[in-house]
Every structure is written in C-alpha cells, then in structure tokens.
Amino acid sequence: MAKSHQDARGKPRMTMRGFFKHGSKRALFYDYMSNDSLLDFASMRALFYEYMSNGSLEKCSVGNSPSEENLNWGMLFDIVVGTARGLE
C-alpha cells in the first residue's frame, strides 16, 4: 500500500501509508521525511481530506467541455503558491 514520492535526487520524501473512502469523501494518510542535512531531520505525518463541493481542481483546470469555465494560468499559479505556503 505504501507509495513513495521522491525528490529530485530520487530520495523518498512522502510515502502514502493508506486511505479510506466513505461515499464520495476520501482521506489520504502520508508520512513526510525531510533530511536535507544531518542536522536537519524531521518526520511528519499528514492527513489530507479531499473536499470538492464544486468539483475537483483537475476538472476546473482542464474542464470536460468547451462550454465550462476553466481556471486561467494566473489562478492556477495562485493556487499552487498558496498550497506550497500552507505546506511550508
């Protein structure tokens, strides 16, 4: 079940430990390892909930039909920066 996400050097950074699903709601359990130097070592566990009252970000970014409104690149960039700041 463990699925690793690697950094640019190929070292595991995040490992999915499990998930559960109840109806349309899903939660993912991750371990995050930061070992950039011998003096800086941290391990955190994270729980991500998927909340999509207006559909997924993927659906909003690519859409399913030409008539749907899609997010522009500026909005997508702001979402990515905000997410990164939240994880920092």
mmCIF file of C-alpha atoms in Angstrom:
data_model
loop_
_atom_site.group_PDB
_atom_site.id
_atom_site.type_symbol
_atom_site.label_atom_id
_atom_site.label_comp_id
_atom_site.label_asym_id
_atom_site.label_seq_id
_atom_site.Cartn_x
_atom_site.Cartn_y
_atom_site.Cartn_z
ATOM 1 C CA MET A 1 0.000 0.000 0.000
ATOM 2 C CA ALA A 2 2.906 2.395 0.658
ATOM 3 C CA LYS A 3 3.510 4.666 -2.330
ATOM 4 C CA SER A 4 6.578 6.923 -2.263
ATOM 5 C CA HIS A 5 7.039 10.335 -3.838
ATOM 6 C CA GLN A 6 10.679 11.167 -4.492
ATOM 7 C CA ASP A 7 12.652 14.397 -4.620
ATOM 8 C CA ALA A 8 14.954 15.441 -7.485
ATOM 9 C CA ARG A 9 17.750 13.200 -6.129
ATOM 10 C CA GLY A 10 15.494 10.150 -6.065
ATOM 11 C CA LYS A 11 15.182 10.032 -2.261
ATOM 12 C CA PRO A 12 11.734 9.312 -0.819
ATOM 13 C CA ARG A 13 10.075 12.426 0.612
ATOM 14 C CA MET A 14 6.427 11.477 1.048
ATOM 15 C CA THR A 15 5.033 7.998 1.449
ATOM 16 C CA MET A 16 1.337 7.246 1.256
ATOM 17 C CA ARG A 17 0.516 4.890 4.119
ATOM 18 C CA GLY A 18 -3.155 4.367 3.496
ATOM 19 C CA PHE A 19 -6.523 5.838 2.635
ATOM 20 C CA PHE A 20 -10.174 5.381 3.334
ATOM 21 C CA LYS A 21 -13.281 6.207 1.386
ATOM 22 C CA HIS A 22 -16.794 6.793 2.657
ATOM 23 C CA GLY A 23 -19.315 7.674 -0.008
ATOM 24 C CA SER A 24 -17.793 10.481 -2.057
ATOM 25 C CA LYS A 25 -15.342 11.508 0.693
ATOM 26 C CA ARG A 26 -11.733 10.285 0.712
ATOM 27 C CA ALA A 27 -8.850 10.784 3.125
ATOM 28 C CA LEU A 28 -5.197 10.019 2.427
ATOM 29 C CA PHE A 29 -2.553 9.318 5.090
ATOM 30 C CA TYR A 30 1.044 10.367 4.314
ATOM 31 C CA ASP A 31 4.411 10.318 6.094
ATOM 32 C CA TYR A 32 6.752 13.170 5.157
ATOM 33 C CA MET A 33 10.501 12.874 5.677
ATOM 34 C CA SER A 34 12.851 15.837 5.481
ATOM 35 C CA ASN A 35 16.540 15.038 5.797
ATOM 36 C CA ASP A 36 18.273 17.791 3.840
ATOM 37 C CA SER A 37 21.256 17.649 6.182
ATOM 38 C CA LEU A 38 22.359 15.553 9.133
ATOM 39 C CA LEU A 39 21.437 18.406 11.477
ATOM 40 C CA ASP A 40 18.029 18.988 9.928
ATOM 41 C CA PHE A 41 15.880 15.878 10.216
ATOM 42 C CA ALA A 42 12.141 15.966 10.593
ATOM 43 C CA SER A 43 9.376 13.455 10.190
ATOM 44 C CA MET A 44 5.745 14.475 9.991
ATOM 45 C CA ARG A 45 2.545 12.619 9.426
ATOM 46 C CA ALA A 46 -0.185 14.264 7.389
ATOM 47 C CA LEU A 47 -3.827 13.567 6.737
ATOM 48 C CA PHE A 48 -5.280 15.041 3.558
ATOM 49 C CA TYR A 49 -9.014 15.280 3.089
ATOM 50 C CA GLU A 50 -10.488 15.637 -0.321
ATOM 51 C CA TYR A 51 -13.214 18.309 -0.285
ATOM 52 C CA MET A 52 -14.710 19.164 -3.629
ATOM 53 C CA SER A 53 -18.019 20.976 -3.290
ATOM 54 C CA ASN A 54 -17.628 22.459 -6.793
ATOM 55 C CA GLY A 55 -15.746 19.581 -8.374
ATOM 56 C CA SER A 56 -12.060 18.745 -8.428
ATOM 57 C CA LEU A 57 -9.230 21.135 -9.252
ATOM 58 C CA GLU A 58 -8.439 18.922 -12.229
ATOM 59 C CA LYS A 59 -11.961 19.408 -13.581
ATOM 60 C CA CYS A 60 -11.709 23.182 -13.114
ATOM 61 C CA SER A 61 -8.304 23.367 -14.786
ATOM 62 C CA VAL A 62 -8.998 21.286 -17.895
ATOM 63 C CA GLY A 63 -12.781 21.068 -17.972
ATOM 64 C CA ASN A 64 -14.886 18.427 -19.634
ATOM 65 C CA SER A 65 -16.470 20.517 -22.352
ATOM 66 C CA PRO A 66 -15.743 23.790 -24.168
ATOM 67 C CA SER A 67 -18.765 25.437 -22.514
ATOM 68 C CA GLU A 68 -17.372 25.020 -18.969
ATOM 69 C CA GLU A 69 -15.395 27.843 -17.407
ATOM 70 C CA ASN A 70 -11.801 26.817 -16.744
ATOM 71 C CA LEU A 71 -9.306 28.401 -14.375
ATOM 72 C CA ASN A 72 -6.726 30.578 -16.112
ATOM 73 C CA TRP A 73 -2.971 30.171 -15.586
ATOM 74 C CA GLY A 74 -2.850 33.074 -13.117
ATOM 75 C CA MET A 75 -5.474 31.452 -10.884
ATOM 76 C CA LEU A 76 -3.746 28.060 -11.094
ATOM 77 C CA PHE A 77 -0.416 29.677 -10.157
ATOM 78 C CA ASP A 78 -2.021 31.384 -7.127
ATOM 79 C CA ILE A 79 -3.489 28.047 -6.006
ATOM 80 C CA VAL A 80 -0.109 26.303 -6.301
ATOM 81 C CA VAL A 81 1.712 29.088 -4.408
ATOM 82 C CA GLY A 82 -0.947 29.123 -1.679
ATOM 83 C CA THR A 83 -0.767 25.354 -1.300
ATOM 84 C CA ALA A 84 3.034 25.435 -1.086
ATOM 85 C CA ARG A 85 2.914 28.172 1.569
ATOM 86 C CA GLY A 86 0.403 26.145 3.553
ATOM 87 C CA LEU A 87 2.697 23.110 3.497
ATOM 88 C CA GLU A 88 5.779 25.155 4.424
#
